[in-house]
PDB file of N, CA and C and ligand atoms in Angstrom:
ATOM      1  N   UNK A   1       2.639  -4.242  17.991  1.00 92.00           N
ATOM      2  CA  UNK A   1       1.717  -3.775  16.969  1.00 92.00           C
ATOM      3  C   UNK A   1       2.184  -2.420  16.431  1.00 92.00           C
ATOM      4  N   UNK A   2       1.721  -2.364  15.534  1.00 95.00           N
ATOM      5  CA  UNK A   2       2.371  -0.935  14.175  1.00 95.00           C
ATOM      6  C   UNK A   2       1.019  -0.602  13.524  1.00 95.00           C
ATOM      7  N   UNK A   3       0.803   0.977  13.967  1.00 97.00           N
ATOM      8  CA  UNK A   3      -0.340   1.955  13.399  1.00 97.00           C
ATOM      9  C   UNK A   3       0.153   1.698  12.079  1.00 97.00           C
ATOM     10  N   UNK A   4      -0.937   2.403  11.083  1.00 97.00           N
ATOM     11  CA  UNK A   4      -0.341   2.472   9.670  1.00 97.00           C
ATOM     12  C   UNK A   4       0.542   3.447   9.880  1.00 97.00           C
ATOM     13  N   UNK A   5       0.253   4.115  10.364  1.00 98.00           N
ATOM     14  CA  UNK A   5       0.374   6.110  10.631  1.00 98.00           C
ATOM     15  C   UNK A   5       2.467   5.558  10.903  1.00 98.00           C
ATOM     16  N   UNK A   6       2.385   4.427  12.321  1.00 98.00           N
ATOM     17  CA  UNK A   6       3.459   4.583  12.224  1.00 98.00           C
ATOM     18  C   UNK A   6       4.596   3.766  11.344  1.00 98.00           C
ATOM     19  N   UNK A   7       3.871   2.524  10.691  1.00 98.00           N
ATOM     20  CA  UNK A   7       4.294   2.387   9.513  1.00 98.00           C
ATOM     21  C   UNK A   7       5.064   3.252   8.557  1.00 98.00           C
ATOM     22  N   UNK A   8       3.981   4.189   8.052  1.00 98.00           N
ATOM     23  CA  UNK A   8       4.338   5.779   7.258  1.00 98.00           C
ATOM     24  C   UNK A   8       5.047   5.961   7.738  1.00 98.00           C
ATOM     25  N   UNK A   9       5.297   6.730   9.087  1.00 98.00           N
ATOM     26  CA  UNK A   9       6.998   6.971   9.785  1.00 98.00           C
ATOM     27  C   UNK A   9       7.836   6.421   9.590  1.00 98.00           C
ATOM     28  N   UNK A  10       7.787   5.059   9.651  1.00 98.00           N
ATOM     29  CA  UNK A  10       9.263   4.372   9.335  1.00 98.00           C
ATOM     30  C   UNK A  10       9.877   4.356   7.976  1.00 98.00           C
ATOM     31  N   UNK A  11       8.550   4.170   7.468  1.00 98.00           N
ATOM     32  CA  UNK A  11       9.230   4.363   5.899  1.00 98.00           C
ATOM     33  C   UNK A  11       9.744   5.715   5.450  1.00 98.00           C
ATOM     34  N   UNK A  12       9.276   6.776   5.707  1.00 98.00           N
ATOM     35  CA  UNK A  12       9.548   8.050   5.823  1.00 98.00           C
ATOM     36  C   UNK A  12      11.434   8.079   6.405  1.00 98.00           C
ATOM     37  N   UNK A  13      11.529   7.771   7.278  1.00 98.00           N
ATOM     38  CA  UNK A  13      12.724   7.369   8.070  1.00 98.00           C
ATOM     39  C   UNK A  13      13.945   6.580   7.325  1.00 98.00           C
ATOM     40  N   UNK A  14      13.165   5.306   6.670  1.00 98.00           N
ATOM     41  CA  UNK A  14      14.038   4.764   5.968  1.00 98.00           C
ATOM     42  C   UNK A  14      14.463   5.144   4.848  1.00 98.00           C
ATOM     43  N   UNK A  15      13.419   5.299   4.040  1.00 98.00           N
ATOM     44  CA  UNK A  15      13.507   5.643   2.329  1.00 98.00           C
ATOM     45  C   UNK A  15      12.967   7.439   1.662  1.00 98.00           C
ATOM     46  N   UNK A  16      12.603   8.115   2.379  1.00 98.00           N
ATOM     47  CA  UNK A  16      12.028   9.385   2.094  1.00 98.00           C
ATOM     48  C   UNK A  16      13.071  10.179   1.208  1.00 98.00           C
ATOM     49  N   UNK A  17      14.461  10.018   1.523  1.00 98.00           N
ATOM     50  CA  UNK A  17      15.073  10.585   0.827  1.00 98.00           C
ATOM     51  C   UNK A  17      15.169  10.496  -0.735  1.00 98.00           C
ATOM     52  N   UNK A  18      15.330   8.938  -0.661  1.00 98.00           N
ATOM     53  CA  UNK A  18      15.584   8.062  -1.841  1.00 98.00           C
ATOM     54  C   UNK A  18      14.232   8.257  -2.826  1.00 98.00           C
ATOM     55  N   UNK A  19      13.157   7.812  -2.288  1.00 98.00           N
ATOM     56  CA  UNK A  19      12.006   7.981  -2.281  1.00 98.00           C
ATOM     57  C   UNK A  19      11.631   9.612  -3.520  1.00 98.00           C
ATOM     58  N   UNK A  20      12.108  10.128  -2.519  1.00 97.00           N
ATOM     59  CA  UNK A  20      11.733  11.869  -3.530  1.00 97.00           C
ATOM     60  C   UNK A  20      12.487  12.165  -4.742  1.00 97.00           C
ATOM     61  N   UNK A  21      13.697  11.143  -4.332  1.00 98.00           N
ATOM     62  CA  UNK A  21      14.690  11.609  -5.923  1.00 98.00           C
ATOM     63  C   UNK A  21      14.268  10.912  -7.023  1.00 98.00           C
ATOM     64  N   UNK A  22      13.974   9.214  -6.534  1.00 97.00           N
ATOM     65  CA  UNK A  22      13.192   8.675  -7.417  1.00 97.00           C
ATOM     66  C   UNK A  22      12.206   9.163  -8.427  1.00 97.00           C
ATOM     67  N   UNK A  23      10.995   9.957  -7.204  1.00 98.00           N
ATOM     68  CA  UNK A  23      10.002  10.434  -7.747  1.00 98.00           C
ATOM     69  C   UNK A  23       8.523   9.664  -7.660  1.00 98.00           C
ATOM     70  N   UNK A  24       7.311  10.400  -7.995  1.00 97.00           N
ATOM     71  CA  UNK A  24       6.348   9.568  -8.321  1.00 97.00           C
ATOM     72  C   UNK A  24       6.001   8.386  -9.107  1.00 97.00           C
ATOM     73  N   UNK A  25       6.821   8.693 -10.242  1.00 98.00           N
ATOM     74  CA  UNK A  25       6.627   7.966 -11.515  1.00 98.00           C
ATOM     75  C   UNK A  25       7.123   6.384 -11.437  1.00 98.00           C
ATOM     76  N   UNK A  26       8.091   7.075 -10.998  1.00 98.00           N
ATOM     77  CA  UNK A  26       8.578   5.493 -10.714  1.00 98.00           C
ATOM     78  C   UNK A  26       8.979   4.693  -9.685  1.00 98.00           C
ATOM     79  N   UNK A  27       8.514   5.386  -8.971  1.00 98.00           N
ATOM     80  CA  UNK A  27       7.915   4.751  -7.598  1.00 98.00           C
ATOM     81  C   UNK A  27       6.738   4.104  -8.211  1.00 98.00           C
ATOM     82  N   UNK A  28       5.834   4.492  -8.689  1.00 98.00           N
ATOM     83  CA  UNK A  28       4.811   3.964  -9.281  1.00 98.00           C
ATOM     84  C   UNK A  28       4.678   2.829  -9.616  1.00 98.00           C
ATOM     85  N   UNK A  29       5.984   2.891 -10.738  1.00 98.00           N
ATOM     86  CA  UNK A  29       6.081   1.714 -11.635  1.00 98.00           C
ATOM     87  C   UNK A  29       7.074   0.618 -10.760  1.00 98.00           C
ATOM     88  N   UNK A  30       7.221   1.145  -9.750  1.00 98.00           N
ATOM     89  CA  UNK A  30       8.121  -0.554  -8.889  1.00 98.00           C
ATOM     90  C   UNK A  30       7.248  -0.832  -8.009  1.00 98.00           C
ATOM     91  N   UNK A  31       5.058   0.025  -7.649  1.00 98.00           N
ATOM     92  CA  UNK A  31       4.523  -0.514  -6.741  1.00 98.00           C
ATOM     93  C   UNK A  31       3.675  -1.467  -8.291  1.00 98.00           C
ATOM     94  N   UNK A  32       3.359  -0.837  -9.006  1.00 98.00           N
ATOM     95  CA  UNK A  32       2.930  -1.658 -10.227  1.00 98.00           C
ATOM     96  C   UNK A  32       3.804  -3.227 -10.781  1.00 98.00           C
ATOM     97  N   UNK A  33       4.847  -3.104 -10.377  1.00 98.00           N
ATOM     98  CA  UNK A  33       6.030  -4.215 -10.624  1.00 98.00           C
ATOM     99  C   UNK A  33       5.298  -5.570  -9.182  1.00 98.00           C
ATOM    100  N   UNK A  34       5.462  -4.640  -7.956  1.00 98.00           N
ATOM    101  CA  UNK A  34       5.395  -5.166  -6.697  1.00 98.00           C
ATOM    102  C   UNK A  34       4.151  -6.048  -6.998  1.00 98.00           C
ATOM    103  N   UNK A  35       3.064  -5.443  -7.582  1.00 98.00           N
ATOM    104  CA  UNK A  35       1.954  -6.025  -7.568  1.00 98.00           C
ATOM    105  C   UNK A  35       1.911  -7.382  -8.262  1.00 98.00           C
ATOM    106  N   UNK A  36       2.638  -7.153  -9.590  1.00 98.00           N
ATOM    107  CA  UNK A  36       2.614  -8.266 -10.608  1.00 98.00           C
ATOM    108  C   UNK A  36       3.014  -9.475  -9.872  1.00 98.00           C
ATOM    109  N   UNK A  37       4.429  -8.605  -8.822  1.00 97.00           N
ATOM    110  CA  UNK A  37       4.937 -10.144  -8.353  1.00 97.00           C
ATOM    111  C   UNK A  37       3.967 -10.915  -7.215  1.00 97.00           C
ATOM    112  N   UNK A  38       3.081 -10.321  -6.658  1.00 98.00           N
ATOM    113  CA  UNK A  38       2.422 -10.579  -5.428  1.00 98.00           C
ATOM    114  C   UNK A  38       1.429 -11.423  -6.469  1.00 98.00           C
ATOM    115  N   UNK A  39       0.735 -11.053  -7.264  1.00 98.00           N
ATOM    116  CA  UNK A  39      -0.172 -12.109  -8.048  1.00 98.00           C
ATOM    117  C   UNK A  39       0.610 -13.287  -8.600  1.00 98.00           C
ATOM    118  N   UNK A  40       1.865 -13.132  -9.432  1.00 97.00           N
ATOM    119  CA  UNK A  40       2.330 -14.374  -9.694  1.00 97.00           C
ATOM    120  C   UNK A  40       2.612 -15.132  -8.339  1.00 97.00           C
ATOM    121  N   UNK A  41       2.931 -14.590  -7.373  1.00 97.00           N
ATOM    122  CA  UNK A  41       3.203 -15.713  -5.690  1.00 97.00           C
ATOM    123  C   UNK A  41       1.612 -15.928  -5.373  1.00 97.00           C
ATOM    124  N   UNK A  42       0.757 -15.147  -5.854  1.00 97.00           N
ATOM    125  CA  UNK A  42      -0.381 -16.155  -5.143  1.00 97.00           C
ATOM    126  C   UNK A  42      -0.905 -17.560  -5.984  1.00 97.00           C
ATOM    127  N   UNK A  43      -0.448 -16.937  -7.249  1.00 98.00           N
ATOM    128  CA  UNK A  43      -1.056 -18.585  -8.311  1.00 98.00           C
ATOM    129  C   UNK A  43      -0.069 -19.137  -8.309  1.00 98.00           C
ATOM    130  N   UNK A  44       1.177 -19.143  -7.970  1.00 97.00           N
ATOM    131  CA  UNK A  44       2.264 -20.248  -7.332  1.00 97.00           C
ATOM    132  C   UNK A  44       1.683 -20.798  -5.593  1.00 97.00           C
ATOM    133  N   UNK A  45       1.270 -19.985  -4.719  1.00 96.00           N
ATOM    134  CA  UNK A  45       0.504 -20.611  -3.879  1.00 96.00           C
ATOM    135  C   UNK A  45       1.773 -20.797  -2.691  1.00 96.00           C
ATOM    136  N   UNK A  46       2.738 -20.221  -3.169  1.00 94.00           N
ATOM    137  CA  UNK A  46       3.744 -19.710  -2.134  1.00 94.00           C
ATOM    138  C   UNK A  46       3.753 -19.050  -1.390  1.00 94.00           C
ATOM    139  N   UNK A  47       3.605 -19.378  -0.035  1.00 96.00           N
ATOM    140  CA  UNK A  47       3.145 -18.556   0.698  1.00 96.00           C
ATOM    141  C   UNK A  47       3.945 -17.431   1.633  1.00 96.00           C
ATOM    142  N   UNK A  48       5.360 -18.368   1.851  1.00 97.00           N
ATOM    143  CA  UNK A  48       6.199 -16.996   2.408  1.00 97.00           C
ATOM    144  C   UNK A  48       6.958 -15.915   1.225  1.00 97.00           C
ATOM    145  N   UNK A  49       6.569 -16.215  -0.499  1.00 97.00           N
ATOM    146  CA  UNK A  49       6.571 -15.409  -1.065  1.00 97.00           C
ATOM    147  C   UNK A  49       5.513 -14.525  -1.105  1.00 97.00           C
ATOM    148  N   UNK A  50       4.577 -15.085  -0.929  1.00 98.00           N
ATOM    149  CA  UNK A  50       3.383 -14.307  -0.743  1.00 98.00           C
ATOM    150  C   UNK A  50       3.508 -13.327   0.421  1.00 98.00           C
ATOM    151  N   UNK A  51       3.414 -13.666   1.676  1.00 98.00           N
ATOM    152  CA  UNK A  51       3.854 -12.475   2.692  1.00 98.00           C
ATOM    153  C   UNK A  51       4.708 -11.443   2.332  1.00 98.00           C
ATOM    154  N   UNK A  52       5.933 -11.992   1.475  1.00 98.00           N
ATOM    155  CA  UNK A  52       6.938 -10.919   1.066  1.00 98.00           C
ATOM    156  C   UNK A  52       6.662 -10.084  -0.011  1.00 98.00           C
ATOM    157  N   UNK A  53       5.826 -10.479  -0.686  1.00 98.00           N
ATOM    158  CA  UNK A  53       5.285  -9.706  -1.981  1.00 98.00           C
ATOM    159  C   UNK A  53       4.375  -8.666  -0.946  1.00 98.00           C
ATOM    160  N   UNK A  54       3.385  -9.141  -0.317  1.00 98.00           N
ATOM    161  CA  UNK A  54       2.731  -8.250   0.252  1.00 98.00           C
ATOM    162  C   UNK A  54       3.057  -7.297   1.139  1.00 98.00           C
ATOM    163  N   UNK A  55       4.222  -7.813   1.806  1.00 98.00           N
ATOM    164  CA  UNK A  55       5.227  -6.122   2.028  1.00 98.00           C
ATOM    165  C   UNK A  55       5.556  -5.589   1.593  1.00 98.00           C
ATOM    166  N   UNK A  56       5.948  -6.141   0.668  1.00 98.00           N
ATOM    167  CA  UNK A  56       6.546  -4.986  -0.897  1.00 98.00           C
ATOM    168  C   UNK A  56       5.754  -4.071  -1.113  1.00 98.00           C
ATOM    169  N   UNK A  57       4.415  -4.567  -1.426  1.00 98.00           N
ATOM    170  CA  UNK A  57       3.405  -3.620  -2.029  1.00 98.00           C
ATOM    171  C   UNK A  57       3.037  -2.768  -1.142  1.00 98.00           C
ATOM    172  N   UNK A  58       2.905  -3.373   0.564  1.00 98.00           N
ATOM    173  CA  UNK A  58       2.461  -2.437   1.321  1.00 98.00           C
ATOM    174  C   UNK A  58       3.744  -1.046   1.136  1.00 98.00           C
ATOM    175  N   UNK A  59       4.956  -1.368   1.238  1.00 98.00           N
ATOM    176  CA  UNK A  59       5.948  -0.345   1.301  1.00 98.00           C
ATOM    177  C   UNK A  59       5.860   0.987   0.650  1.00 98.00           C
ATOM    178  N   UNK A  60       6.071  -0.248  -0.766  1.00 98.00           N
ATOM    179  CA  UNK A  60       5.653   0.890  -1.761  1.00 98.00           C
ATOM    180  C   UNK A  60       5.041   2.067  -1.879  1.00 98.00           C
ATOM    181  N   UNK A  61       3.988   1.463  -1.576  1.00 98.00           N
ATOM    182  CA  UNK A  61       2.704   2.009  -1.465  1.00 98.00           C
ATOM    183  C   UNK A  61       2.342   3.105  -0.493  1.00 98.00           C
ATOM    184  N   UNK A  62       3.348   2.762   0.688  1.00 98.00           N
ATOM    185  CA  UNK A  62       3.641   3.499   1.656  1.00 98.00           C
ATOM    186  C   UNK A  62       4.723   4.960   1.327  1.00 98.00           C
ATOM    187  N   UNK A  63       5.278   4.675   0.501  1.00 98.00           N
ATOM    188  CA  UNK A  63       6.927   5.118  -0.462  1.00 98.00           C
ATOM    189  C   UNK A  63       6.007   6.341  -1.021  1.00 98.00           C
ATOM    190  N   UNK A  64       4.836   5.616  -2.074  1.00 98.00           N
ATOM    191  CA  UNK A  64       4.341   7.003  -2.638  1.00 98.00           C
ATOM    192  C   UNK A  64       3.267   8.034  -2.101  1.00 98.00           C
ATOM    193  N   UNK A  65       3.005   7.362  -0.976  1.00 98.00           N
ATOM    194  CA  UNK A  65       2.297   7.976   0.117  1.00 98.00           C
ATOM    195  C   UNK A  65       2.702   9.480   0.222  1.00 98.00           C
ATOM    196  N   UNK A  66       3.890   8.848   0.742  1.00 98.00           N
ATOM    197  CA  UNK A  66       5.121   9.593   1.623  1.00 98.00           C
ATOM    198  C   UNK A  66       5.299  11.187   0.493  1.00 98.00           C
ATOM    199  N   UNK A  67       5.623  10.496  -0.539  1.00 98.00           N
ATOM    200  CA  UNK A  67       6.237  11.319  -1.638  1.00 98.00           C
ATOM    201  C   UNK A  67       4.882  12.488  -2.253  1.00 98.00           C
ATOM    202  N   UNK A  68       3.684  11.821  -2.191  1.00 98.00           N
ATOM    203  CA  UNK A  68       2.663  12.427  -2.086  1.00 98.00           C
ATOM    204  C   UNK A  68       2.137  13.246  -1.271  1.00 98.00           C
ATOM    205  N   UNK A  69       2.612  13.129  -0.020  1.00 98.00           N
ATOM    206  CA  UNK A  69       1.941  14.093   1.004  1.00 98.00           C
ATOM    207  C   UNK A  69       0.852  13.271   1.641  1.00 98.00           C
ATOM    208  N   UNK A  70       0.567  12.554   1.247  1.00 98.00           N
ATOM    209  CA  UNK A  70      -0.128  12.065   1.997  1.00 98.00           C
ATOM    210  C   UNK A  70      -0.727  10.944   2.918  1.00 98.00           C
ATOM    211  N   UNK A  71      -1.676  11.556   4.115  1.00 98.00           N
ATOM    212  CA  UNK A  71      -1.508  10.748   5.296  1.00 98.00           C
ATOM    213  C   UNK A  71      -1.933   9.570   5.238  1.00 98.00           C
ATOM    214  N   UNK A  72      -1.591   8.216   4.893  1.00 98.00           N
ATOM    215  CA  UNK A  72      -2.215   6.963   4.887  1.00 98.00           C
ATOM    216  C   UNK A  72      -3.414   6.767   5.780  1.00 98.00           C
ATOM    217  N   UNK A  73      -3.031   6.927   7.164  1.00 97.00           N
ATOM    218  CA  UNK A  73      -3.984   6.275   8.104  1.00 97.00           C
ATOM    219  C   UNK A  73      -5.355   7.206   8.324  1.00 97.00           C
ATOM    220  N   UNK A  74      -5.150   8.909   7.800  1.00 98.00           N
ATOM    221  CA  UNK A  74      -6.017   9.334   8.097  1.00 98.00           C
ATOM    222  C   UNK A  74      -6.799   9.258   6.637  1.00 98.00           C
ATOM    223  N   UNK A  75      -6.159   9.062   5.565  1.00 98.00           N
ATOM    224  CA  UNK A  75      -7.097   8.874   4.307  1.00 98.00           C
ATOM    225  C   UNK A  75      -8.094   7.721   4.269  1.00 98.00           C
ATOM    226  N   UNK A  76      -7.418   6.341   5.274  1.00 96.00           N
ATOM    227  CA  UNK A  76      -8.167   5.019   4.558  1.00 96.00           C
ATOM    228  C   UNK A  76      -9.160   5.315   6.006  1.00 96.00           C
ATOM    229  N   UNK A  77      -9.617   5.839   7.200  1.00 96.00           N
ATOM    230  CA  UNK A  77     -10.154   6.081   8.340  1.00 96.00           C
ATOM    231  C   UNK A  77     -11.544   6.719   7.459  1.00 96.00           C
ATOM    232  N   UNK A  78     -10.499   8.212   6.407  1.00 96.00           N
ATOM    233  CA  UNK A  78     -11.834   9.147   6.114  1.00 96.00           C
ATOM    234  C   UNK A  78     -12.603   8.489   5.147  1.00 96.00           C
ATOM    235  N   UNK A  79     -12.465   7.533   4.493  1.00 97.00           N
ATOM    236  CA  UNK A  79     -13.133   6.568   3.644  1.00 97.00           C
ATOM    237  C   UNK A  79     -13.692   5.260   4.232  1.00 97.00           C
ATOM    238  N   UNK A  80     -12.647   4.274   4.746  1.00 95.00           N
ATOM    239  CA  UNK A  80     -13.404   3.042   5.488  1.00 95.00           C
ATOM    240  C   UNK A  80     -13.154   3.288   7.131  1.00 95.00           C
ATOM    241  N   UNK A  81     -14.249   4.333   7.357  1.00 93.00           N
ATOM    242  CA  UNK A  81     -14.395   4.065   9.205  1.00 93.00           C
ATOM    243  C   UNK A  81     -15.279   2.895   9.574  1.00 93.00           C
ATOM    244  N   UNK A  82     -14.879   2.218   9.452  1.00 95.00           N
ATOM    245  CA  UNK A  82     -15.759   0.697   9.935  1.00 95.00           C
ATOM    246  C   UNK A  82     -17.174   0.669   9.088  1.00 95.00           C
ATOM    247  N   UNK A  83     -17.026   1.542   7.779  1.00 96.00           N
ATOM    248  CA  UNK A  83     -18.536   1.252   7.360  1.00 96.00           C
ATOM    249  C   UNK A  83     -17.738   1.099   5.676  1.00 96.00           C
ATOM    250  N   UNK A  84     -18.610   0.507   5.056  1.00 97.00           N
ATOM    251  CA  UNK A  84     -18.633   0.117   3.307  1.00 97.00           C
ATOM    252  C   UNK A  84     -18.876   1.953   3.386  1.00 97.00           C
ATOM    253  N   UNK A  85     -17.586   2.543   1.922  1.00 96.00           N
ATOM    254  CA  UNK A  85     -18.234   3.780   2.163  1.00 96.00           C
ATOM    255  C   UNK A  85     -19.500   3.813   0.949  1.00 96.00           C
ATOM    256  N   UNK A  86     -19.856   3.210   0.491  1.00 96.00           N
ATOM    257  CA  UNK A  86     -21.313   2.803  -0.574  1.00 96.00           C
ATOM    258  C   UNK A  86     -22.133   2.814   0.157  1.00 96.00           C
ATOM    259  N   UNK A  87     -22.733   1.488   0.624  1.00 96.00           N
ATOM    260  CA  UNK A  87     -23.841   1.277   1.358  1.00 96.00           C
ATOM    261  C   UNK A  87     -23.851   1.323   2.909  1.00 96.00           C
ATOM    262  N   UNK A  88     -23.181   2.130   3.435  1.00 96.00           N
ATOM    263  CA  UNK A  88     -22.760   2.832   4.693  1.00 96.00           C
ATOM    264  C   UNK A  88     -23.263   1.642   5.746  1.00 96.00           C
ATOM    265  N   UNK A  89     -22.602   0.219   5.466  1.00 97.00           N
ATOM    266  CA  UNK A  89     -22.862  -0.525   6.337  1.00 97.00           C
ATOM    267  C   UNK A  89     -21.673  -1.930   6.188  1.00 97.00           C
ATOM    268  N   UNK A  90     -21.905  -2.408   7.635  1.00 97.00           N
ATOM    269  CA  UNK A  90     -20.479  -3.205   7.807  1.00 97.00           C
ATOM    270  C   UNK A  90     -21.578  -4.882   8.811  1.00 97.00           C
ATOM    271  N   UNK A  91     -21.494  -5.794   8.058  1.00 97.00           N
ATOM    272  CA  UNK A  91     -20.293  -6.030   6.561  1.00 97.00           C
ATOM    273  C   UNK A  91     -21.398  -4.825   5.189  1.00 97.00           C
ATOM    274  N   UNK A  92     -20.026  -4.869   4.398  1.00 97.00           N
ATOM    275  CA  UNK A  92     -21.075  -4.335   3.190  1.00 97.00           C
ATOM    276  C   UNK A  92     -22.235  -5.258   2.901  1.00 97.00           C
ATOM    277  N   UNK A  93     -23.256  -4.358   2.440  1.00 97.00           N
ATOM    278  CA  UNK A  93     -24.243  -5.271   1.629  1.00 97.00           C
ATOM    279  C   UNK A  93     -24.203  -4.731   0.460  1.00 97.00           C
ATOM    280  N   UNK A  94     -23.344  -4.426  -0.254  1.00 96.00           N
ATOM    281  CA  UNK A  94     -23.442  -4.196  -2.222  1.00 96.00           C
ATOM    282  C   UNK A  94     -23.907  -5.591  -2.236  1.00 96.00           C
ATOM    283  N   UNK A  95     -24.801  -5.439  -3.666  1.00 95.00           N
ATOM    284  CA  UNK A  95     -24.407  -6.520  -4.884  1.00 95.00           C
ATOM    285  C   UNK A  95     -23.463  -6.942  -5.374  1.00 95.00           C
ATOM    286  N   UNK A  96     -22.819  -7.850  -5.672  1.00 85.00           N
ATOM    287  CA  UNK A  96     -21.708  -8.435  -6.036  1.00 85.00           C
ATOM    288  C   UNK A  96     -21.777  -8.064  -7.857  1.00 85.00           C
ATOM    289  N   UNK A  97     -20.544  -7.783  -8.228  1.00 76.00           N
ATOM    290  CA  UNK A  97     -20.686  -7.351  -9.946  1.00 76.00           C
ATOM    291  C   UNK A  97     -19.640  -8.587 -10.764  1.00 76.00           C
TER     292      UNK A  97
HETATM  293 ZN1  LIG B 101     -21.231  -1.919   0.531  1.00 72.28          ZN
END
């Protein structure tokens, strides 16, 4: 098993360099790319494209984390600690929109 936290590390490890020269911007625009492809693999219904799209995006995503400063695991904790952060309850009970 893999924390997010140490997720972030690895990617940090792997790509941080690359990552910063790139930049935000377009890091951006290849997790925005990542995404497109993860929706076209789900209405193809492909599913080990689908897993792979969804690493992509996680990476990415992880990529501009990194480049951002900031801590994945302690950001999505200070927002979803086991509660909806809306209606401060798990499962959520929102209304559906
Ligand atoms: Zn809720």
């Amino acid at each position: 098993m893999v924390t997010i936290r140490q997720f972030q590390k690895m990617m940090h490890t792997l790509y941080f360099i690359r990552d910063q020269k790139r930049g935000d911007q377009q890091t951006f625009n290849w997790l925005r790319e990542e995404l497109e492809e993860l929706y076209d693999a789900l209405k193809k219904g492909n599913i080990e494209a689908v897993e792979e799209e969804f690493a992509d995006v996680l990476a990415w995503l992880t990529s501009l984390a990194n480049i951002s400063n900031v801590d994945l695991e302690g950001a999505v904790l200070k927002k979803y600690n086991y509660l909806c952060p809306k209606c401060k309850k798990s499962p959520c009970s929102c209304s559906f929109r």
